[in-house]
Amino acid sequence: QHLIFEPDGAMLQLPPNLLIADQAGVDRYLARTADPKVDEFDFRGIEWLGRQRDISTAVSARAFRDIRRAAASRAARPYLGFGENAPPRGPAAEQTAVRGLLGESPGCGWPVGHWAKPISDAELLTARKAAGAAGSDIVTGAGFSDSAIKSRGDLSHYRILHFATHGLVTAPRPECPARPALMTSFAGGDSDGLLSFAEIYDLHLDADLVILSACDTAGKASLAASREAGLRGGGEFALDGLVRAFVGAGGRSVIASHWPVPDDYDATNRLISGLFDSPPGTATATALRLAEGKLMAAPETSHPYYWAGFAIIGDGAAPVVPKS
């Protein structure tokens, strides 16, 4: 029932939940779509591996063993969500945005337009309510800045951390180094509107689960980014970019995305909020599978693009919300 998957090679970029588990469903799909009037993007009836199997992704056998042996979080508060960054305003913020993380590398900053389309806080509101509003909180707008997050002394007080924002894991240009970061609002001083790999690694967390509902957060870290965080290597491990940073900061398991998450049909909000729909004590991998199953069953979201992108890195047998 529970598949623990340590990917290598091409499988680093392919979520195992969208592997085909039965040929009969494919044959029925091909027969059905022989009619040009039939919607070829309706994949209901395909027996995906993720339909019946809980799946955890492990970066190594040792890492999986260590996570499974680790004690549960001692955090007293259930949930803290961040998202819906405030777009940069004024010439100072725009200059900083264009400079981005790589102030010493001309042409390697991110265009200011990247900050102009924040992800809605809808899924944060849904998740906070489901996780238990008492003791939970969400931070959006101007309060969601890189400076504010780094200065917080209470991040270890929350069992679940949730970031609903854009992830920048590739380089802005082919000749630039990749330095993974999460997009935030801008603040004064040295704020650059980005929570970088090294900055994440330096956070102090005590989280059972970190949710990165953002663009391609399962990408790799460059050697330069890893060295900035005080690590010897980088870029050679499965899913080792932002995921590795959050695990190093104290996150036991991370939900990250293999590709930019879709806005169509409210699919990502339905998927993430579905994590919290299962009864307390339900394994994280089971809750994600059930949420994915609802999208598989709807014709408009049955294509794997809408439901297959999220992976649990760590031990999916741990519950989203523990039994009281």
CSV table of N, CA, C and O in Angstrom, one decimal, residues 54-56 159-160 208-209 211 253-255 274-275 278 281-291 312 315-321:
chain,number,residue,atom,x,y,z
A,54,ASP,N,-0.1,4.7,-1.7
A,54,ASP,CA,0.5,5.8,-1.1
A,54,ASP,C,2.0,5.8,-1.5
A,54,ASP,O,2.6,4.8,-1.5
A,55,ILE,N,2.5,7.0,-1.7
A,55,ILE,CA,3.9,7.1,-2.2
A,55,ILE,C,4.7,8.2,-1.5
A,55,ILE,O,4.2,9.3,-1.3
A,56,SER,N,5.8,7.8,-1.0
A,56,SER,CA,6.8,8.7,-0.4
A,56,SER,C,8.1,8.7,-1.2
A,56,SER,O,8.5,7.6,-1.7
A,159,ARG,N,3.7,23.2,13.9
A,159,ARG,CA,3.9,21.9,13.4
A,159,ARG,C,3.8,21.8,11.9
A,159,ARG,O,4.5,20.9,11.3
A,160,ILE,N,3.0,22.6,11.3
A,160,ILE,CA,2.9,22.6,9.8
A,160,ILE,C,3.2,24.0,9.3
A,160,ILE,O,2.6,25.0,9.8
A,208,ASP,N,6.6,18.9,11.5
A,208,ASP,CA,6.4,17.6,11.0
A,208,ASP,C,6.2,17.7,9.5
A,208,ASP,O,6.6,16.7,8.8
A,209,LEU,N,5.7,18.8,9.0
A,209,LEU,CA,5.4,18.9,7.5
A,209,LEU,C,5.6,20.3,7.1
A,209,LEU,O,5.1,21.3,7.7
A,211,ILE,N,4.8,22.5,3.6
A,211,ILE,CA,4.1,22.4,2.3
A,211,ILE,C,4.6,23.5,1.4
A,211,ILE,O,4.5,24.7,1.8
A,253,SER,N,9.2,16.2,6.9
A,253,SER,CA,8.8,15.9,5.6
A,253,SER,C,8.4,17.1,4.8
A,253,SER,O,7.9,18.1,5.5
A,254,VAL,N,8.5,17.1,3.5
A,254,VAL,CA,8.2,18.3,2.7
A,254,VAL,C,7.3,17.8,1.5
A,254,VAL,O,7.6,16.8,0.9
A,255,ILE,N,6.3,18.6,1.3
A,255,ILE,CA,5.5,18.4,0.0
A,255,ILE,C,5.9,19.5,-0.9
A,255,ILE,O,5.8,20.6,-0.7
A,274,GLY,N,-7.5,19.5,0.2
A,274,GLY,CA,-7.9,18.1,0.3
A,274,GLY,C,-7.1,17.3,1.3
A,274,GLY,O,-7.5,16.3,1.9
A,275,LEU,N,-5.8,17.8,1.5
A,275,LEU,CA,-4.9,17.2,2.4
A,275,LEU,C,-5.5,17.2,3.8
A,275,LEU,O,-5.3,16.3,4.6
A,278,SER,N,-9.2,14.7,5.3
A,278,SER,CA,-9.3,13.4,5.9
A,278,SER,C,-9.3,13.4,7.5
A,278,SER,O,-8.9,14.4,8.0
A,281,GLY,N,-5.2,11.8,12.1
A,281,GLY,CA,-4.5,10.5,12.2
A,281,GLY,C,-4.3,9.9,10.8
A,281,GLY,O,-3.5,8.9,10.7
A,282,THR,N,-4.9,10.4,9.7
A,282,THR,CA,-4.7,9.9,8.4
A,282,THR,C,-3.3,10.2,7.9
A,282,THR,O,-2.8,11.3,8.0
A,283,ALA,N,-2.6,9.2,7.3
A,283,ALA,CA,-1.3,9.4,6.8
A,283,ALA,C,-1.3,10.5,5.8
A,283,ALA,O,-2.2,10.6,5.0
A,284,THR,N,-0.2,11.3,5.7
A,284,THR,CA,-0.1,12.3,4.8
A,284,THR,C,-0.2,11.8,3.3
A,284,THR,O,-0.9,12.4,2.5
A,285,ALA,N,0.5,10.7,3.1
A,285,ALA,CA,0.5,10.1,1.7
A,285,ALA,C,-0.9,9.6,1.4
A,285,ALA,O,-1.4,9.8,0.2
A,286,THR,N,-1.7,9.1,2.3
A,286,THR,CA,-3.1,8.7,2.1
A,286,THR,C,-3.9,9.9,1.8
A,286,THR,O,-4.8,9.9,0.9
A,287,ALA,N,-3.8,10.9,2.6
A,287,ALA,CA,-4.6,12.1,2.4
A,287,ALA,C,-4.3,12.8,1.0
A,287,ALA,O,-5.2,13.2,0.3
A,288,LEU,N,-3.1,12.8,0.6
A,288,LEU,CA,-2.7,13.3,-0.7
A,288,LEU,C,-3.3,12.4,-1.8
A,288,LEU,O,-3.8,13.0,-2.8
A,289,ARG,N,-3.2,11.1,-1.6
A,289,ARG,CA,-3.8,10.2,-2.7
A,289,ARG,C,-5.3,10.4,-2.8
A,289,ARG,O,-5.8,10.4,-3.9
A,290,LEU,N,-6.0,10.5,-1.7
A,290,LEU,CA,-7.4,10.7,-1.8
A,290,LEU,C,-7.8,12.1,-2.4
A,290,LEU,O,-8.7,12.1,-3.2
A,291,ALA,N,-7.0,13.1,-2.1
A,291,ALA,CA,-7.2,14.4,-2.8
A,291,ALA,C,-7.0,14.3,-4.3
A,291,ALA,O,-7.7,14.9,-5.1
A,312,ILE,N,5.7,13.8,-1.9
A,312,ILE,CA,6.0,13.9,-0.4
A,312,ILE,C,7.4,13.4,-0.3
A,312,ILE,O,7.7,12.2,-0.6
A,315,ASP,N,8.6,10.8,5.1
A,315,ASP,CA,7.8,9.7,5.4
A,315,ASP,C,6.3,10.0,5.3
A,315,ASP,O,5.8,10.6,6.2
A,316,GLY,N,5.7,9.6,4.2
A,316,GLY,CA,4.3,9.9,4.1
A,316,GLY,C,3.4,9.1,5.0
A,316,GLY,O,2.2,9.4,5.0
A,317,ALA,N,3.9,8.2,5.8
A,317,ALA,CA,3.1,7.5,6.8
A,317,ALA,C,2.7,8.4,8.0
A,317,ALA,O,1.8,8.1,8.7
A,318,ALA,N,3.5,9.4,8.2
A,318,ALA,CA,3.2,10.3,9.3
A,318,ALA,C,1.9,11.1,9.0
A,318,ALA,O,1.6,11.4,7.8
A,319,PRO,N,1.0,11.4,10.0
A,319,PRO,CA,-0.3,12.0,9.7
A,319,PRO,C,-0.1,13.5,9.4
A,319,PRO,O,0.8,14.2,9.9
A,320,VAL,N,-1.1,14.0,8.6
A,320,VAL,CA,-1.2,15.5,8.4
A,320,VAL,C,-1.6,16.1,9.8
A,320,VAL,O,-0.9,17.0,10.3
A,321,VAL,N,-2.6,15.6,10.3
A,321,VAL,CA,-3.1,16.1,11.6
A,321,VAL,C,-3.2,14.9,12.6
A,321,VAL,O,-3.9,14.0,12.3
